[in-house]
């Protein structure tokens, strides 16, 4: 009877976390106003063109993201009151979907651990770079293109995760929402579509290796997603837009391959240094704690891990309080929506900028090593490392886009969500309630500082 009461109490705590999170998101959504730029444009289109007429126009003249365009049209047509509720719901579904994915990876989780994980993940949104979550989650047009598509992708990935970690529990009912969500993601946002398709294909291959048969429903989901992504890329608007976008980076077409690779790597490292730094510090801390507590390795190895992780976390806090020592990588990008006339080269970097680049490489390598070492099975090691690599690859679309510099922090949203998943997986691996409480406290404090420092800089 006591066990039943404890389970009920934990479920009640989980639901309370979701309710508080939704209400906080709803309050923030209510104070958002339509912007003069894209919001005004899409609002006018939604009230001057028919639904299918609008989609046809966008597909032919601008892009193939038809599900994002459809969600944007519907949101603008139904008005701000609808968006307030819908967007708060999407933010809550994002957290709920991430928790479901983490639970599938964990397989067996005690009720009290589930409640702690829910609270941790709800708090974890504060770790995101404020411009990233602001432009992708709270800017009205940005949310329908980025947040809503990512939510669809996360829910499409739930049965895929289950297939990899607990195939005996996979239910056909999960695909009733996963397949439609997969299609929405595939024609909504290329970054999340590519991630889900890759992990889905790997899950199918792994299941075939273990069971000697193909999981038909997952295969159908991935084929549909691939078809949606192909339809996105072959749209007349995609090629037409590519030509127009060159005005934002005139030298894009004439760059050498090494130069393309350099600015892509610089973009990735800069995004981790400036927008994902709190998430990076949380991943490092959680991985180090698990490694030191449960890994019986040589004392020398533990000392090296501790020193590097401590240095990494300290560098994050130094950056949080305004120092550019670890975060200024010499990109030289102008503020606001201005064309990038001259991109950086390796020779143009100063000594301090080159040091910052090297330091960010060290932190990424350290994260990869720790994630591999904290995995308790080969599957878990591989999945965590692949999530990190997917977060890096999601930022690497810079290589293909001349507008990435000026598109704003919203393009880093998928990377941030993947790092957020990693923090949840690592948090679940910590078996001590006290340590989990301390980590949650760290996340809350770091997250609040992250928001407050940005707010102060914004006001200035």
Tab-separated table of C-alpha atoms in Angstrom:
chain	number	residue	atom	x	y	z
A	1	UNK	CA	0.000	0.000	0.000
A	2	UNK	CA	2.857	2.384	0.861
A	3	UNK	CA	4.453	1.691	-2.516
A	4	UNK	CA	1.181	2.516	-4.300
A	5	UNK	CA	0.882	5.776	-2.374
A	6	UNK	CA	4.490	6.705	-3.223
A	7	UNK	CA	3.867	6.035	-6.913
A	8	UNK	CA	0.732	8.183	-6.857
A	9	UNK	CA	2.603	10.969	-5.086
A	10	UNK	CA	5.398	10.904	-7.668
A	11	UNK	CA	2.895	10.964	-10.547
A	12	UNK	CA	1.183	13.925	-8.929
A	13	UNK	CA	4.536	15.711	-8.635
A	14	UNK	CA	5.254	15.048	-12.327
A	15	UNK	CA	1.893	16.458	-13.373
A	16	UNK	CA	2.433	19.483	-11.150
A	17	UNK	CA	5.773	20.157	-12.852
A	18	UNK	CA	4.114	20.020	-16.273
A	19	UNK	CA	1.281	22.299	-15.164
A	20	UNK	CA	3.635	24.900	-13.677
A	21	UNK	CA	5.822	24.722	-16.784
A	22	UNK	CA	2.810	25.216	-19.072
A	23	UNK	CA	1.526	28.162	-17.043
A	24	UNK	CA	4.960	29.829	-17.039
A	25	UNK	CA	5.254	29.302	-20.804
A	26	UNK	CA	1.716	30.622	-21.332
A	27	UNK	CA	2.483	33.746	-19.299
A	28	UNK	CA	5.588	34.438	-21.407
A	29	UNK	CA	3.693	33.794	-24.640
A	30	UNK	CA	0.990	36.261	-23.637
A	31	UNK	CA	3.457	39.137	-23.326
A	32	UNK	CA	4.963	38.468	-26.774
A	33	UNK	CA	3.781	40.850	-29.492
A	34	UNK	CA	3.701	40.523	-33.273
A	35	UNK	CA	6.939	41.815	-34.807
A	36	UNK	CA	7.047	44.308	-37.667
A	37	UNK	CA	8.969	41.991	-39.973
A	38	UNK	CA	8.102	38.350	-40.629
A	39	UNK	CA	5.161	38.254	-38.219
A	40	UNK	CA	3.488	41.135	-40.022
A	41	UNK	CA	4.164	39.532	-43.421
A	42	UNK	CA	2.746	36.127	-42.503
A	43	UNK	CA	-0.240	37.683	-40.732
A	44	UNK	CA	-1.084	39.623	-43.882
A	45	UNK	CA	-0.666	36.520	-46.076
A	46	UNK	CA	-2.924	34.447	-43.813
A	47	UNK	CA	-5.683	37.031	-44.076
A	48	UNK	CA	-5.349	37.812	-47.776
A	49	UNK	CA	-4.757	34.390	-49.390
A	50	UNK	CA	-6.445	31.003	-49.213
A	51	UNK	CA	-4.645	28.187	-47.416
A	52	UNK	CA	-3.703	26.108	-50.473
A	53	UNK	CA	-3.062	29.197	-52.578
A	54	UNK	CA	-0.567	30.357	-49.950
A	55	UNK	CA	1.198	26.971	-49.746
A	56	UNK	CA	1.509	26.788	-53.533
A	57	UNK	CA	2.963	30.270	-53.688
A	58	UNK	CA	5.563	29.516	-50.982
A	59	UNK	CA	6.506	26.122	-52.475
A	60	UNK	CA	7.121	27.620	-55.910
A	61	UNK	CA	8.734	30.904	-54.940
A	62	UNK	CA	10.538	30.422	-51.617
A	63	UNK	CA	10.942	27.000	-49.933
A	64	UNK	CA	9.671	23.451	-49.480
A	65	UNK	CA	8.947	23.545	-45.738
A	66	UNK	CA	5.266	22.971	-46.332
A	67	UNK	CA	4.279	21.711	-42.885
A	68	UNK	CA	6.025	24.640	-41.187
A	69	UNK	CA	4.340	26.989	-43.640
A	70	UNK	CA	0.975	25.354	-42.952
A	71	UNK	CA	1.422	25.645	-39.179
A	72	UNK	CA	2.460	29.282	-39.570
A	73	UNK	CA	-0.578	30.075	-41.735
A	74	UNK	CA	-2.984	28.395	-39.295
A	75	UNK	CA	-1.405	30.143	-36.302
A	76	UNK	CA	-1.598	33.559	-37.957
A	77	UNK	CA	-5.099	32.977	-39.251
A	78	UNK	CA	-6.467	31.926	-35.832
A	79	UNK	CA	-4.707	34.794	-34.104
A	80	UNK	CA	-2.565	35.559	-31.089
A	81	UNK	CA	-4.886	33.991	-28.506
A	82	UNK	CA	-4.640	30.643	-30.287
A	83	UNK	CA	-0.842	30.915	-30.502
A	84	UNK	CA	-0.554	31.694	-26.788
A	85	UNK	CA	-2.131	28.371	-25.853
A	86	UNK	CA	-0.705	26.337	-28.726
A	87	UNK	CA	2.867	27.511	-28.218
A	88	UNK	CA	2.780	26.970	-24.459
A	89	UNK	CA	1.440	23.493	-25.214
A	90	UNK	CA	4.252	22.862	-27.708
A	91	UNK	CA	6.899	23.902	-25.200
A	92	UNK	CA	5.361	21.514	-22.676
A	93	UNK	CA	5.160	18.730	-25.275
A	94	UNK	CA	8.835	19.322	-26.039
A	95	UNK	CA	9.800	18.640	-22.428
A	96	UNK	CA	7.372	15.708	-22.259
A	97	UNK	CA	8.773	14.203	-25.446
A	98	UNK	CA	12.375	14.552	-24.264
A	99	UNK	CA	11.485	12.843	-20.999
A	100	UNK	CA	9.790	9.990	-22.853
A	101	UNK	CA	12.900	9.474	-25.001
A	102	UNK	CA	15.106	9.440	-21.889
A	103	UNK	CA	12.788	6.973	-20.156
A	104	UNK	CA	12.952	4.650	-23.178
A	105	UNK	CA	16.748	4.720	-22.982
A	106	UNK	CA	16.645	4.092	-19.228
A	107	UNK	CA	14.067	1.258	-19.657
A	108	UNK	CA	13.518	0.818	-15.917
A	109	UNK	CA	13.129	3.899	-13.764
A	110	UNK	CA	11.748	4.197	-10.242
A	111	UNK	CA	8.760	6.553	-9.783
A	112	UNK	CA	10.699	8.975	-7.568
A	113	UNK	CA	13.450	9.115	-10.189
A	114	UNK	CA	10.850	9.955	-12.824
A	115	UNK	CA	9.602	12.878	-10.745
A	116	UNK	CA	13.173	14.131	-10.200
A	117	UNK	CA	13.909	13.814	-13.930
A	118	UNK	CA	10.749	15.750	-14.828
A	119	UNK	CA	11.677	18.599	-12.502
A	120	UNK	CA	15.261	18.606	-13.805
A	121	UNK	CA	14.170	18.729	-17.457
A	122	UNK	CA	11.623	21.482	-16.809
A	123	UNK	CA	14.362	23.498	-15.120
A	124	UNK	CA	16.792	22.639	-17.918
A	125	UNK	CA	15.180	24.993	-20.432
A	126	UNK	CA	16.950	27.804	-18.564
A	127	UNK	CA	20.273	26.370	-19.766
A	128	UNK	CA	19.528	27.254	-23.371
A	129	UNK	CA	21.016	30.379	-24.838
A	130	UNK	CA	18.333	33.017	-24.384
A	131	UNK	CA	18.494	34.130	-28.040
A	132	UNK	CA	18.224	30.485	-29.147
A	133	UNK	CA	15.055	29.669	-27.226
A	134	UNK	CA	13.809	33.235	-27.731
A	135	UNK	CA	13.971	33.220	-31.521
A	136	UNK	CA	13.068	29.527	-31.936
A	137	UNK	CA	10.482	29.181	-29.183
A	138	UNK	CA	8.955	32.572	-28.385
A	139	UNK	CA	9.229	34.607	-31.563
A	140	UNK	CA	5.859	33.848	-33.154
A	141	UNK	CA	7.085	33.033	-36.662
A	142	UNK	CA	10.230	31.359	-35.342
A	143	UNK	CA	8.220	29.056	-33.079
A	144	UNK	CA	6.002	27.657	-35.831
A	145	UNK	CA	9.010	26.938	-38.036
A	146	UNK	CA	11.448	25.666	-35.404
A	147	UNK	CA	9.832	24.723	-32.092
A	148	UNK	CA	6.746	23.052	-33.539
A	149	UNK	CA	8.778	21.082	-36.098
A	150	UNK	CA	11.274	19.957	-33.459
A	151	UNK	CA	8.451	18.822	-31.175
A	152	UNK	CA	7.082	16.734	-34.037
A	153	UNK	CA	10.538	15.240	-34.596
A	154	UNK	CA	11.018	14.336	-30.934
A	155	UNK	CA	7.651	12.558	-30.745
A	156	UNK	CA	8.411	10.782	-34.026
A	157	UNK	CA	11.603	9.471	-32.393
A	158	UNK	CA	9.920	7.904	-29.330
A	159	UNK	CA	9.067	4.469	-30.836
A	160	UNK	CA	12.422	4.511	-32.661
A	161	UNK	CA	14.182	4.827	-29.293
A	162	UNK	CA	11.987	2.071	-27.905
A	163	UNK	CA	12.878	-0.196	-30.842
A	164	UNK	CA	16.576	0.186	-30.032
A	165	UNK	CA	16.410	-0.206	-26.252
A	166	UNK	CA	13.325	-2.322	-25.515
A	167	UNK	CA	11.951	-3.822	-28.778
A	168	UNK	CA	9.634	-6.179	-26.924
A	169	UNK	CA	7.626	-3.172	-25.696
A	170	UNK	CA	7.159	-1.490	-29.083
A	171	UNK	CA	3.459	-1.026	-29.809
A	172	UNK	CA	1.845	-0.312	-33.170
A	173	UNK	CA	-0.214	2.351	-31.391
A	174	UNK	CA	2.887	4.534	-30.980
A	175	UNK	CA	3.120	4.847	-34.746
A	176	UNK	CA	-0.349	6.392	-34.931
A	177	UNK	CA	1.268	9.615	-33.738
A	178	UNK	CA	4.898	8.916	-34.699
A	179	UNK	CA	4.331	8.585	-38.448
A	180	UNK	CA	2.299	11.831	-38.830
A	181	UNK	CA	4.784	13.611	-36.570
A	182	UNK	CA	7.635	12.270	-38.669
A	183	UNK	CA	6.089	13.664	-41.836
A	184	UNK	CA	5.503	17.051	-40.191
A	185	UNK	CA	9.146	17.153	-39.088
A	186	UNK	CA	10.451	16.013	-42.495
A	187	UNK	CA	8.766	18.880	-44.343
A	188	UNK	CA	9.116	21.279	-41.439
A	189	UNK	CA	12.807	21.566	-40.610
A	190	UNK	CA	15.705	19.822	-42.332
A	191	UNK	CA	17.903	19.654	-39.214
A	192	UNK	CA	15.515	17.651	-37.018
A	193	UNK	CA	14.383	15.535	-39.981
A	194	UNK	CA	17.963	14.485	-40.723
A	195	UNK	CA	18.552	13.566	-37.071
A	196	UNK	CA	15.414	11.415	-36.769
A	197	UNK	CA	15.975	9.725	-40.138
A	198	UNK	CA	19.575	8.869	-39.228
A	199	UNK	CA	18.699	7.439	-35.828
A	200	UNK	CA	15.685	5.642	-37.311
A	201	UNK	CA	17.806	3.983	-39.983
A	202	UNK	CA	20.394	2.957	-37.382
A	203	UNK	CA	17.638	1.533	-35.144
A	204	UNK	CA	16.287	-0.534	-38.042
A	205	UNK	CA	19.782	-1.857	-38.825
A	206	UNK	CA	20.459	-2.644	-35.154
A	207	UNK	CA	17.097	-4.418	-34.794
A	208	UNK	CA	17.770	-6.435	-37.941
A	209	UNK	CA	21.194	-7.407	-36.570
A	210	UNK	CA	19.642	-8.583	-33.280
A	211	UNK	CA	16.374	-10.095	-34.490
A	212	UNK	CA	17.157	-10.925	-38.138
A	213	UNK	CA	14.054	-9.099	-39.348
A	214	UNK	CA	13.089	-5.597	-40.425
A	215	UNK	CA	10.683	-3.651	-38.231
A	216	UNK	CA	8.070	-2.724	-40.829
A	217	UNK	CA	6.374	0.187	-39.041
A	218	UNK	CA	9.654	1.949	-38.312
A	219	UNK	CA	10.747	1.355	-41.907
A	220	UNK	CA	7.481	2.900	-43.150
A	221	UNK	CA	7.993	5.916	-40.890
A	222	UNK	CA	11.549	6.477	-42.146
A	223	UNK	CA	10.574	6.037	-45.816
A	224	UNK	CA	7.789	8.603	-45.389
A	225	UNK	CA	10.215	11.009	-43.720
A	226	UNK	CA	12.779	10.572	-46.489
A	227	UNK	CA	10.050	11.230	-49.082
A	228	UNK	CA	9.004	14.382	-47.221
A	229	UNK	CA	12.595	15.608	-47.048
A	230	UNK	CA	13.069	14.966	-50.770
A	231	UNK	CA	9.885	16.931	-51.545
A	232	UNK	CA	11.258	19.756	-49.431
A	233	UNK	CA	14.570	19.909	-51.278
A	234	UNK	CA	13.200	19.556	-54.816
A	235	UNK	CA	10.732	22.421	-54.470
A	236	UNK	CA	11.241	25.176	-57.090
A	237	UNK	CA	11.355	27.675	-54.257
A	238	UNK	CA	14.376	26.031	-52.654
A	239	UNK	CA	16.609	26.634	-55.678
A	240	UNK	CA	15.136	30.084	-56.278
A	241	UNK	CA	15.764	31.056	-52.670
A	242	UNK	CA	19.348	29.784	-52.853
A	243	UNK	CA	20.139	32.302	-55.561
A	244	UNK	CA	18.587	35.180	-53.633
A	245	UNK	CA	20.407	34.257	-50.417
A	246	UNK	CA	23.831	34.859	-51.964
A	247	UNK	CA	23.341	38.569	-51.370
A	248	UNK	CA	23.871	37.863	-47.659
A	249	UNK	CA	27.318	36.353	-48.303
A	250	UNK	CA	28.583	37.415	-51.754
A	251	UNK	CA	31.778	35.333	-51.551
A	252	UNK	CA	29.918	32.095	-50.722
A	253	UNK	CA	30.015	30.676	-54.253
A	254	UNK	CA	33.675	31.529	-54.813
A	255	UNK	CA	35.060	30.127	-51.544
A	256	UNK	CA	37.458	27.218	-51.667
A	257	UNK	CA	36.438	23.968	-49.972
A	258	UNK	CA	38.992	24.452	-47.141
A	259	UNK	CA	37.617	27.960	-46.524
A	260	UNK	CA	34.060	26.577	-46.415
A	261	UNK	CA	35.167	23.930	-43.930
A	262	UNK	CA	36.988	26.509	-41.805
A	263	UNK	CA	34.037	28.894	-41.422
A	264	UNK	CA	31.744	25.918	-40.744
A	265	UNK	CA	33.998	24.662	-37.931
A	266	UNK	CA	34.330	28.200	-36.612
A	267	UNK	CA	30.539	28.584	-36.649
A	268	UNK	CA	30.078	25.309	-34.734
A	269	UNK	CA	32.698	26.170	-32.112
A	270	UNK	CA	31.312	29.687	-31.706
A	271	UNK	CA	27.771	28.399	-31.190
A	272	UNK	CA	28.964	26.049	-28.434
A	273	UNK	CA	31.063	28.800	-26.844
A	274	UNK	CA	28.370	31.477	-26.867
A	275	UNK	CA	24.940	29.840	-26.944
A	276	UNK	CA	25.357	26.332	-25.530
A	277	UNK	CA	27.911	27.013	-22.809
A	278	UNK	CA	25.636	26.266	-19.843
A	279	UNK	CA	24.463	23.031	-21.467
A	280	UNK	CA	28.104	22.109	-22.111
A	281	UNK	CA	28.988	22.726	-18.455
A	282	UNK	CA	26.053	20.556	-17.307
A	283	UNK	CA	27.036	17.678	-19.625
A	284	UNK	CA	30.638	17.857	-18.421
A	285	UNK	CA	29.668	17.970	-14.744
A	286	UNK	CA	27.164	15.123	-14.953
A	287	UNK	CA	29.499	12.909	-16.978
A	288	UNK	CA	32.405	13.605	-14.640
A	289	UNK	CA	30.358	12.815	-11.527
A	290	UNK	CA	29.217	9.494	-12.948
A	291	UNK	CA	32.718	8.656	-14.190
A	292	UNK	CA	34.364	9.422	-10.846
A	293	UNK	CA	31.703	7.696	-8.771
A	294	UNK	CA	31.125	4.475	-10.662
A	295	UNK	CA	34.229	3.921	-12.789
A	296	UNK	CA	37.055	1.937	-11.238
A	297	UNK	CA	39.850	3.424	-13.311
A	298	UNK	CA	43.340	4.538	-12.368
A	299	UNK	CA	43.606	7.483	-10.003
A	300	UNK	CA	45.743	9.328	-12.575
A	301	UNK	CA	42.965	9.135	-15.173
A	302	UNK	CA	40.422	10.451	-12.688
A	303	UNK	CA	42.685	13.374	-11.823
A	304	UNK	CA	43.068	14.357	-15.497
A	305	UNK	CA	39.276	14.163	-16.032
A	306	UNK	CA	38.601	16.226	-12.893
A	307	UNK	CA	41.100	18.962	-13.791
A	308	UNK	CA	39.914	19.281	-17.408
A	309	UNK	CA	36.231	19.277	-16.441
A	310	UNK	CA	36.781	21.834	-13.678
A	311	UNK	CA	38.681	24.050	-16.124
A	312	UNK	CA	35.871	23.656	-18.655
A	313	UNK	CA	33.154	24.597	-16.156
A	314	UNK	CA	35.185	27.557	-14.869
A	315	UNK	CA	35.674	28.806	-18.442
A	316	UNK	CA	31.898	28.655	-18.944
A	317	UNK	CA	31.288	30.790	-15.863
A	318	UNK	CA	33.966	33.268	-16.926
A	319	UNK	CA	32.152	33.588	-20.270
A	320	UNK	CA	28.784	33.934	-18.522
A	321	UNK	CA	30.002	37.018	-16.702
A	322	UNK	CA	31.091	38.797	-19.848
A	323	UNK	CA	34.667	37.746	-20.565
A	324	UNK	CA	35.386	36.996	-24.217
A	325	UNK	CA	38.555	35.012	-23.474
A	326	UNK	CA	36.897	31.675	-24.247
A	327	UNK	CA	34.052	32.835	-26.483
A	328	UNK	CA	35.475	35.297	-29.023
A	329	UNK	CA	36.541	33.171	-31.983
A	330	UNK	CA	37.124	35.957	-34.498
A	331	UNK	CA	34.093	35.418	-36.722
A	332	UNK	CA	33.714	39.171	-37.288
A	333	UNK	CA	29.993	38.935	-38.047
A	334	UNK	CA	28.142	42.303	-37.994
A	335	UNK	CA	25.251	42.770	-35.597
A	336	UNK	CA	21.726	42.481	-36.987
A	337	UNK	CA	20.532	41.568	-40.456
A	338	UNK	CA	23.549	42.774	-42.404
A	339	UNK	CA	25.363	41.002	-45.241
A	340	UNK	CA	28.674	39.330	-44.431
A	341	UNK	CA	31.065	40.956	-46.897
A	342	UNK	CA	34.247	39.305	-45.622
A	343	UNK	CA	34.405	36.000	-43.736
A	344	UNK	CA	37.205	35.030	-41.393
A	345	UNK	CA	40.223	32.918	-42.342
A	346	UNK	CA	42.685	31.070	-40.151
A	347	UNK	CA	45.339	33.700	-40.833
A	348	UNK	CA	42.991	36.516	-39.773
A	349	UNK	CA	42.622	35.173	-36.212
A	350	UNK	CA	44.508	36.791	-33.367
A	351	UNK	CA	46.354	34.710	-30.793
A	352	UNK	CA	43.510	34.955	-28.257
A	353	UNK	CA	40.911	34.018	-30.887
A	354	UNK	CA	42.942	31.000	-31.957
A	355	UNK	CA	43.262	29.983	-28.287
A	356	UNK	CA	39.463	30.225	-27.875
A	357	UNK	CA	38.969	27.978	-30.924
A	358	UNK	CA	41.411	25.378	-29.598
A	359	UNK	CA	39.807	25.491	-26.143
A	360	UNK	CA	36.354	24.801	-27.567
A	361	UNK	CA	37.763	21.852	-29.527
A	362	UNK	CA	39.236	20.493	-26.269
A	363	UNK	CA	35.846	20.776	-24.531
A	364	UNK	CA	34.036	18.984	-27.367
A	365	UNK	CA	36.608	16.182	-27.374
A	366	UNK	CA	36.377	15.948	-23.569
A	367	UNK	CA	32.599	15.662	-23.786
A	368	UNK	CA	32.892	12.891	-26.346
A	369	UNK	CA	35.420	10.944	-24.270
A	370	UNK	CA	33.371	11.284	-21.074
A	371	UNK	CA	30.137	10.264	-22.787
A	372	UNK	CA	31.805	7.149	-24.135
A	373	UNK	CA	33.271	6.279	-20.737
A	374	UNK	CA	30.011	6.817	-18.842
A	375	UNK	CA	28.000	4.498	-21.065
A	376	UNK	CA	27.316	1.203	-19.328
A	377	UNK	CA	26.708	-0.799	-22.519
A	378	UNK	CA	28.043	-0.489	-26.051
A	379	UNK	CA	24.571	0.590	-27.210
A	380	UNK	CA	24.332	3.321	-24.586
A	381	UNK	CA	27.884	4.532	-25.310
A	382	UNK	CA	27.150	4.661	-29.038
A	383	UNK	CA	23.808	6.457	-28.678
A	384	UNK	CA	25.178	9.172	-26.368
A	385	UNK	CA	28.176	9.784	-28.599
A	386	UNK	CA	25.932	9.850	-31.685
A	387	UNK	CA	23.654	12.410	-30.033
A	388	UNK	CA	26.683	14.649	-29.438
A	389	UNK	CA	27.820	14.174	-33.039
A	390	UNK	CA	24.271	14.912	-34.255
A	391	UNK	CA	24.261	18.141	-32.242
A	392	UNK	CA	27.491	19.161	-33.981
A	393	UNK	CA	26.196	18.098	-37.394
A	394	UNK	CA	23.006	20.123	-36.881
A	395	UNK	CA	25.152	23.233	-36.620
A	396	UNK	CA	27.256	22.163	-39.613
A	397	UNK	CA	24.501	23.119	-42.079
A	398	UNK	CA	26.470	26.373	-42.177
A	399	UNK	CA	28.495	24.663	-44.911
A	400	UNK	CA	25.480	24.674	-47.251
A	401	UNK	CA	23.842	27.984	-46.383
A	402	UNK	CA	25.021	31.513	-47.201
A	403	UNK	CA	22.446	32.955	-44.774
A	404	UNK	CA	23.439	30.989	-41.675
A	405	UNK	CA	25.369	33.914	-40.194
A	406	UNK	CA	22.354	36.226	-40.430
A	407	UNK	CA	19.622	33.647	-39.782
A	408	UNK	CA	20.132	34.185	-36.082
A	409	UNK	CA	20.466	31.879	-33.090
A	410	UNK	CA	17.247	30.008	-33.934
A	411	UNK	CA	19.225	27.763	-36.307
A	412	UNK	CA	21.046	26.412	-33.225
A	413	UNK	CA	17.844	25.199	-31.598
A	414	UNK	CA	18.178	21.552	-32.670
A	415	UNK	CA	21.732	21.467	-31.324
A	416	UNK	CA	20.534	22.851	-27.989
A	417	UNK	CA	17.705	20.294	-27.745
A	418	UNK	CA	20.098	17.406	-28.407
A	419	UNK	CA	22.468	18.641	-25.687
A	420	UNK	CA	19.450	18.982	-23.400
A	421	UNK	CA	18.636	15.306	-24.020
A	422	UNK	CA	22.198	14.381	-23.061
A	423	UNK	CA	21.882	16.196	-19.736
A	424	UNK	CA	18.702	14.215	-19.017
A	425	UNK	CA	20.283	10.861	-19.880
A	426	UNK	CA	23.286	11.604	-17.673
A	427	UNK	CA	21.090	12.937	-14.857
A	428	UNK	CA	19.117	9.691	-14.865
A	429	UNK	CA	22.357	7.709	-14.520
A	430	UNK	CA	23.236	9.445	-11.236
A	431	UNK	CA	21.954	7.096	-8.537
A	432	UNK	CA	22.327	9.366	-5.514
A	433	UNK	CA	19.284	11.514	-4.696
A	434	UNK	CA	21.497	14.085	-2.971
A	435	UNK	CA	23.791	14.405	-5.971
A	436	UNK	CA	20.768	14.747	-8.267
A	437	UNK	CA	19.448	17.515	-6.026
A	438	UNK	CA	22.806	19.326	-6.138
A	439	UNK	CA	22.976	19.037	-9.924
A	440	UNK	CA	19.424	20.358	-10.240
A	441	UNK	CA	20.435	23.260	-8.024
A	442	UNK	CA	23.447	23.950	-10.220
A	443	UNK	CA	21.281	23.918	-13.341
A	444	UNK	CA	18.757	26.267	-11.754
A	445	UNK	CA	21.417	28.740	-10.588
A	446	UNK	CA	23.405	28.614	-13.840
A	447	UNK	CA	20.195	28.930	-15.837
A	448	UNK	CA	18.985	31.943	-13.888
A	449	UNK	CA	22.392	33.630	-14.210
A	450	UNK	CA	22.295	32.831	-17.924
A	451	UNK	CA	18.934	34.592	-18.298
A	452	UNK	CA	19.718	37.525	-16.007
A	453	UNK	CA	23.097	38.302	-17.602
A	454	UNK	CA	21.517	38.279	-21.063
A	455	UNK	CA	18.650	40.504	-19.853
A	456	UNK	CA	21.127	43.010	-18.387
A	457	UNK	CA	23.154	43.095	-21.609
A	458	UNK	CA	19.957	43.478	-23.640
A	459	UNK	CA	18.781	46.435	-21.532
A	460	UNK	CA	22.171	48.101	-21.916
